[in-house]
Coordinates of C-alpha atoms in Angstrom, one line a residue:
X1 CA 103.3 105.7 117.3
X2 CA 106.9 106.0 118.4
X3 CA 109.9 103.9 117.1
X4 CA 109.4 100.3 118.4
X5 CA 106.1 100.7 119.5
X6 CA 104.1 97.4 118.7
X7 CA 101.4 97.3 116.3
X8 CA 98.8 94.5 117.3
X9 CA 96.3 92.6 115.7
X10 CA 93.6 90.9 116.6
X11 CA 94.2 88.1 114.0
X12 CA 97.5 86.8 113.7
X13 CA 98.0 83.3 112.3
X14 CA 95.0 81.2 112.5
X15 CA 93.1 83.7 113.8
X16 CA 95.0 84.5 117.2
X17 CA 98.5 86.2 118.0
X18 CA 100.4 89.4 117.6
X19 CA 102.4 91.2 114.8
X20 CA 104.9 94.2 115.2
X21 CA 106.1 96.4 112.6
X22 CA 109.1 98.3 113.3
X23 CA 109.9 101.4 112.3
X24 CA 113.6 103.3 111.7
X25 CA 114.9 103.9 115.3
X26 CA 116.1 107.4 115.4
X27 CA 113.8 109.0 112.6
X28 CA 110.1 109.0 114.1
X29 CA 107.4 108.0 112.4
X30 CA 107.6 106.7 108.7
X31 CA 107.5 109.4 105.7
X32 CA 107.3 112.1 108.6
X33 CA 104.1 110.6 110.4
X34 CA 102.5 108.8 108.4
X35 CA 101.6 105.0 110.5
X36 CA 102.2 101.9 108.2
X37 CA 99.5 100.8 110.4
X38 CA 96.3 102.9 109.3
X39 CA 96.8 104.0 106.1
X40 CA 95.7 106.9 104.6
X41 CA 92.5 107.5 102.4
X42 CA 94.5 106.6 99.2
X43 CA 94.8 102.9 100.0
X44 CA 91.4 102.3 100.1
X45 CA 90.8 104.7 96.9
X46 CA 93.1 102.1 95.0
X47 CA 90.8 99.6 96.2
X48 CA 87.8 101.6 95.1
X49 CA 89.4 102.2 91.3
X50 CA 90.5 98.3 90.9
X51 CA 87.0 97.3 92.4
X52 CA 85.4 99.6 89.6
X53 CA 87.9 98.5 86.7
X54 CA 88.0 94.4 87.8
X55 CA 83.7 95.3 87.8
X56 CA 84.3 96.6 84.5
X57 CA 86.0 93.8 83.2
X58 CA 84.3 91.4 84.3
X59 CA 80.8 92.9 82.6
X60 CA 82.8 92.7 79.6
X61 CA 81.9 88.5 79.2
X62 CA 80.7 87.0 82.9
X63 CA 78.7 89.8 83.8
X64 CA 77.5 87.5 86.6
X65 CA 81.4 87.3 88.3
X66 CA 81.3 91.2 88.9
X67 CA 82.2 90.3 92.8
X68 CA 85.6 89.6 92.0
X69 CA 85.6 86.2 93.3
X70 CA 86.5 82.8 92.1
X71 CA 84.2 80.4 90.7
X72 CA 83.7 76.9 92.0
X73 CA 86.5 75.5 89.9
X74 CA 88.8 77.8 90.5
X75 CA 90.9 75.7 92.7
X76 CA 91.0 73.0 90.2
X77 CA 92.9 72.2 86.7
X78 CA 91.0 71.2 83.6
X79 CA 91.2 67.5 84.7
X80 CA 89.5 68.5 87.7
X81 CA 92.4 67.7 90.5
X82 CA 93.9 70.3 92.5
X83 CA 97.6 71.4 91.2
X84 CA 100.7 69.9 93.1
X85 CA 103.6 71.9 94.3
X86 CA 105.8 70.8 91.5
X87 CA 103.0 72.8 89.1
X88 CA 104.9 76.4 90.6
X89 CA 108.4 74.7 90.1
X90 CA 110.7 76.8 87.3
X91 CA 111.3 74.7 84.7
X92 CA 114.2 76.6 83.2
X93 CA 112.4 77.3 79.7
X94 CA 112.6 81.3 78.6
X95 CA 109.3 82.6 78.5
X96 CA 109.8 85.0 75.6
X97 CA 112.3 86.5 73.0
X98 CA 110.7 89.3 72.3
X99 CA 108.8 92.3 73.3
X100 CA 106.1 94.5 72.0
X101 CA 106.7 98.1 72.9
X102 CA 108.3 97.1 76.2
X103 CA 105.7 94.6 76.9
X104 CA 106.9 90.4 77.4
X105 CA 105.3 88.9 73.8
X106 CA 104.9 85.5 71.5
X107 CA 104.0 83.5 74.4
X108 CA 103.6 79.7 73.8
X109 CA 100.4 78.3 73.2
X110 CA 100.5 75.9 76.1
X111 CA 100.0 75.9 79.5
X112 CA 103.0 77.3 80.5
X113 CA 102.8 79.9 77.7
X114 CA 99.8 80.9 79.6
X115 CA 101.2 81.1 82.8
X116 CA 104.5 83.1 81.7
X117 CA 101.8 85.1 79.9
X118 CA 99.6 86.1 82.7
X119 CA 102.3 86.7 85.0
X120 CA 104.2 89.5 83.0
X121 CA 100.6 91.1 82.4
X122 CA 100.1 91.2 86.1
X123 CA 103.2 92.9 86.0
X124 CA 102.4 95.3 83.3
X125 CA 98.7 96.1 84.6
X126 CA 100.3 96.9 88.3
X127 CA 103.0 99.5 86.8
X128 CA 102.8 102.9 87.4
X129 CA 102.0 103.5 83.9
X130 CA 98.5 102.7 84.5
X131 CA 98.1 106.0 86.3
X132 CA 99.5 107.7 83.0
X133 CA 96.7 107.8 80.3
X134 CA 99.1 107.2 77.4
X135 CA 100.7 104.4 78.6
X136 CA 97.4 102.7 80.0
X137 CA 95.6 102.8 76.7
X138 CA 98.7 101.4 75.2
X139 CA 98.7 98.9 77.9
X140 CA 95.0 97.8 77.4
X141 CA 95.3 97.9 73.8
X142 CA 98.3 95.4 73.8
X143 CA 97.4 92.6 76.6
X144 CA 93.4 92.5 75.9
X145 CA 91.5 91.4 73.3
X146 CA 90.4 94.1 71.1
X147 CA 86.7 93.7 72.1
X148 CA 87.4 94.1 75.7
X149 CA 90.0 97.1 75.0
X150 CA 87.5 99.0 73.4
X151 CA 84.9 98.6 75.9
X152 CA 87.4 99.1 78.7
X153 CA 89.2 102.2 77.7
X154 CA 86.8 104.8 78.0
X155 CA 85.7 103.8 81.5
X156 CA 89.5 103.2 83.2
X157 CA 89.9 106.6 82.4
X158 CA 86.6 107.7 84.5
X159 CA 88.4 105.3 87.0
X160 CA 91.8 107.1 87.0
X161 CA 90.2 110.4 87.5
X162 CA 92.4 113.4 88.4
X163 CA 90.4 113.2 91.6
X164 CA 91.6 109.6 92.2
X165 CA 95.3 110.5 91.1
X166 CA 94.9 113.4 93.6
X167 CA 94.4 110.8 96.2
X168 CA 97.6 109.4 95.9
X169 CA 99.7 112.3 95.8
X170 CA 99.8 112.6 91.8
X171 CA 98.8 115.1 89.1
X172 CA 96.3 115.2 86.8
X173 CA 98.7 113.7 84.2
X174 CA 99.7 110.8 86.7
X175 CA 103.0 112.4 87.7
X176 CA 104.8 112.5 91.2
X177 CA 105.6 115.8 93.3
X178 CA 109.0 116.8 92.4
X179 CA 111.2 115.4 95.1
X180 CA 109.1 112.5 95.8
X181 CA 109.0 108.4 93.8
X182 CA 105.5 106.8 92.9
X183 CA 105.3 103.7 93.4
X184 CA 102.8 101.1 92.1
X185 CA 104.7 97.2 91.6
X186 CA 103.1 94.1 91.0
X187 CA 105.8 91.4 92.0
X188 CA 104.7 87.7 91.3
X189 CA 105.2 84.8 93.4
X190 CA 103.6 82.1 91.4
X191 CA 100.7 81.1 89.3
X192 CA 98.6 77.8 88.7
X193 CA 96.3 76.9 85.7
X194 CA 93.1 76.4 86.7
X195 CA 91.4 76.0 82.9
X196 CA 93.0 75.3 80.1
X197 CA 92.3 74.3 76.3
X198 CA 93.9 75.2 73.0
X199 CA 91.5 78.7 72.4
X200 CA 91.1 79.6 76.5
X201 CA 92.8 79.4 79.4
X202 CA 92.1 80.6 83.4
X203 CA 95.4 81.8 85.2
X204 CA 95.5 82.8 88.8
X205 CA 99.1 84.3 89.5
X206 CA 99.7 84.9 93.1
X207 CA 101.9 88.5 93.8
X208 CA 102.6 90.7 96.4
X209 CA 101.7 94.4 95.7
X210 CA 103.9 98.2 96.8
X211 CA 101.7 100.9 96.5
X212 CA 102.7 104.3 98.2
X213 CA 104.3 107.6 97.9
X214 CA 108.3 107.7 98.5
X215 CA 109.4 111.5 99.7
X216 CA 110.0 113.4 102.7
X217 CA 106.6 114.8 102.7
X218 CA 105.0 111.9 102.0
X219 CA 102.0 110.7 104.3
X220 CA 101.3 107.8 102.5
X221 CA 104.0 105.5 102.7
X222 CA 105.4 102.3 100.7
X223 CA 103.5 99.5 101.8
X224 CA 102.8 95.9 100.7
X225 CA 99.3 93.8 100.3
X226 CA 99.3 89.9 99.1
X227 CA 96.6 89.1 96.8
X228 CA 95.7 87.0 94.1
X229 CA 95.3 88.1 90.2
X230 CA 92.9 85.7 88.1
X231 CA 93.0 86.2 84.2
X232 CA 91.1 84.8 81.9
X233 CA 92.6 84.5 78.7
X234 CA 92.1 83.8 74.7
X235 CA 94.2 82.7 71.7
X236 CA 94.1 85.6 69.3
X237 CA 96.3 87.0 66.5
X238 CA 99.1 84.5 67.6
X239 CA 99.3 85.4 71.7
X240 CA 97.6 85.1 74.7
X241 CA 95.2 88.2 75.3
X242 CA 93.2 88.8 78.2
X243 CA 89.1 88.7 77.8
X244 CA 88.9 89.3 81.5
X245 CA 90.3 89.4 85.3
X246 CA 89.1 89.6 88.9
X247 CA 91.1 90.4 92.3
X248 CA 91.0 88.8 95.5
X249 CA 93.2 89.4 98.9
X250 CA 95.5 87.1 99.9
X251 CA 96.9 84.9 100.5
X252 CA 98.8 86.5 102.9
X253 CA 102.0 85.6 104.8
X254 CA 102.2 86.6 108.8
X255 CA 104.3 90.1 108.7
X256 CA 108.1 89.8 109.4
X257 CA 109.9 91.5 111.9
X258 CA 111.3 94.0 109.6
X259 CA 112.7 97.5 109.9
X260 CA 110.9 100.1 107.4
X261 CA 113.3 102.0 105.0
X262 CA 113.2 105.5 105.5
X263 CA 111.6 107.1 101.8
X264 CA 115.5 107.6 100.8
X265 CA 115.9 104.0 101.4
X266 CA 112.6 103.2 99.3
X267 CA 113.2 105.8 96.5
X268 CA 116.7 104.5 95.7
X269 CA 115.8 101.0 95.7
X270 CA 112.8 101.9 93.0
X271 CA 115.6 103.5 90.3
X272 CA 118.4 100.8 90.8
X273 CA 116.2 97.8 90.6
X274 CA 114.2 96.4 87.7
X275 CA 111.9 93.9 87.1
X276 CA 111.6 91.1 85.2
X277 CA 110.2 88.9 82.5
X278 CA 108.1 86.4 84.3
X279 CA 108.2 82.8 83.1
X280 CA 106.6 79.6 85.3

């Protein structure tokens, strides 16, 4: 595909309609050929390993919710009626004031403890430092209980097999090629409580996803997917931990009209830019 080419779809809004995506004029093809369009292999590997890790999660305590979808009552609050669109309005309250190697911790045990809660985990379980096995057992150990992070260690790290990081351009240790940026970001848009009580509590947090490889040899570029994070979670030792969580795609706005950043673009962006402690 050459710069300004269109990209269609068949489904659009509602079903019908076109999308483009437009790529840098005067540079080709993004990351040196690679089409946002019909991503490589890797993509759908990340699928595979968050398919296999949300299946292993889930076996943990609802072994019947291995699909990765909602129950019945997921759409609804404790009281049973749907949340309004004040429930996703900030209400200017800090999350947190402290941290627990790195991590957002000392949530409040309410509902908006909960949300502020699973919103930095999403965060934290859609870092790059999953991919590194150090940082991912430190990771499980710190946002799940410790009956589900002992049962979920051993098999993450069959997931995130050097095969898989091979996949996406990484070594067996979870590191980029020199020259080239990693990128794995889980960027939250909002969240809802769909359970609640004083022990347990059901979060969905709604985020767009980067995934990709940033470098000039790159073949699998930067690229975004919408989907929704749904975490169970449990009062223990004086925080919210996390018992178990299923994915779903979407919701997912219509694509913009937006030019693609060249990998320079994209890698520079990654080091100046931060994230951020989440709170409702």
């Amino acid at each position: 595909m050459s710069p300004g080419d269109e990209h269609e779809t068949s489904g659009g809004y509602g079903g019908t309609g076109q999308t483009r995506t437009r790529y840098p004029q005067g540079t080709g093809d993004v990351y040196g050929g690679a089409r946002r369009g019909g991503r490589p292999s890797s993509s759908k590997s990340l699928v595979t390993v968050v398919g296999v890790v949300v299946l292993l999660i889930a076996a943990i305590a609802f072994a019947n919710r291995g699909d990765g979808t909602s129950s019945s009552n997921d759409s609804t609050t404790s009281s049973g009626s749907k949340p309004d669109a004040a429930s996703t309005a900030a209400s200017g309250t800090k999350p947190v004031e402290t941290k627990t190697g790195g991590i957002p911790s000392g949530f409040a045990r309410t509902q908006q403890g909960a949300q502020s809660a699973a919103a930095n985990y999403s965060v934290s379980l859609g870092s790059t430092g999953m991919f590194q096995k150090e940082i991912r057992h430190s990771l499980v150990n710190s946002l799940y209980t410790s009956a589900a992070a002992s049962k979920l260690t051993g098999p993450m790290d069959q997931a995130y097999s050097a095969d898989f990081l091979g996949k996406l351009g990484l070594d067996a240790n979870g590191n980029a090629p020199t020259g080239s940026t990693f990128v794995s970001r889980a960027i939250p848009v909002g969240t809802t409580v769909q359970q609640y009580s004083d022990t347990d509590a059901r979060v969905a947090v709604w985020y767009v996803g980067l995934i990709g490889m940033s470098g000039q040899t790159s073949t699998d570029p930067v690229t975004t997917s919408w989907k929704t994070w749904t975490f169970d979670l449990q009062w223990s030792n004086g925080d919210w931990k996390i018992v178990t969580d299923s994915q779903k795609d979407g919701p997912a706005p219509v694509p913009g009209d937006d030019t693609a950043a060249t990998s320079d673009e994209i890698s520079k962006a990654i080091d100046e830019y931060g994230g951020f402690t989440y709170a409702r």
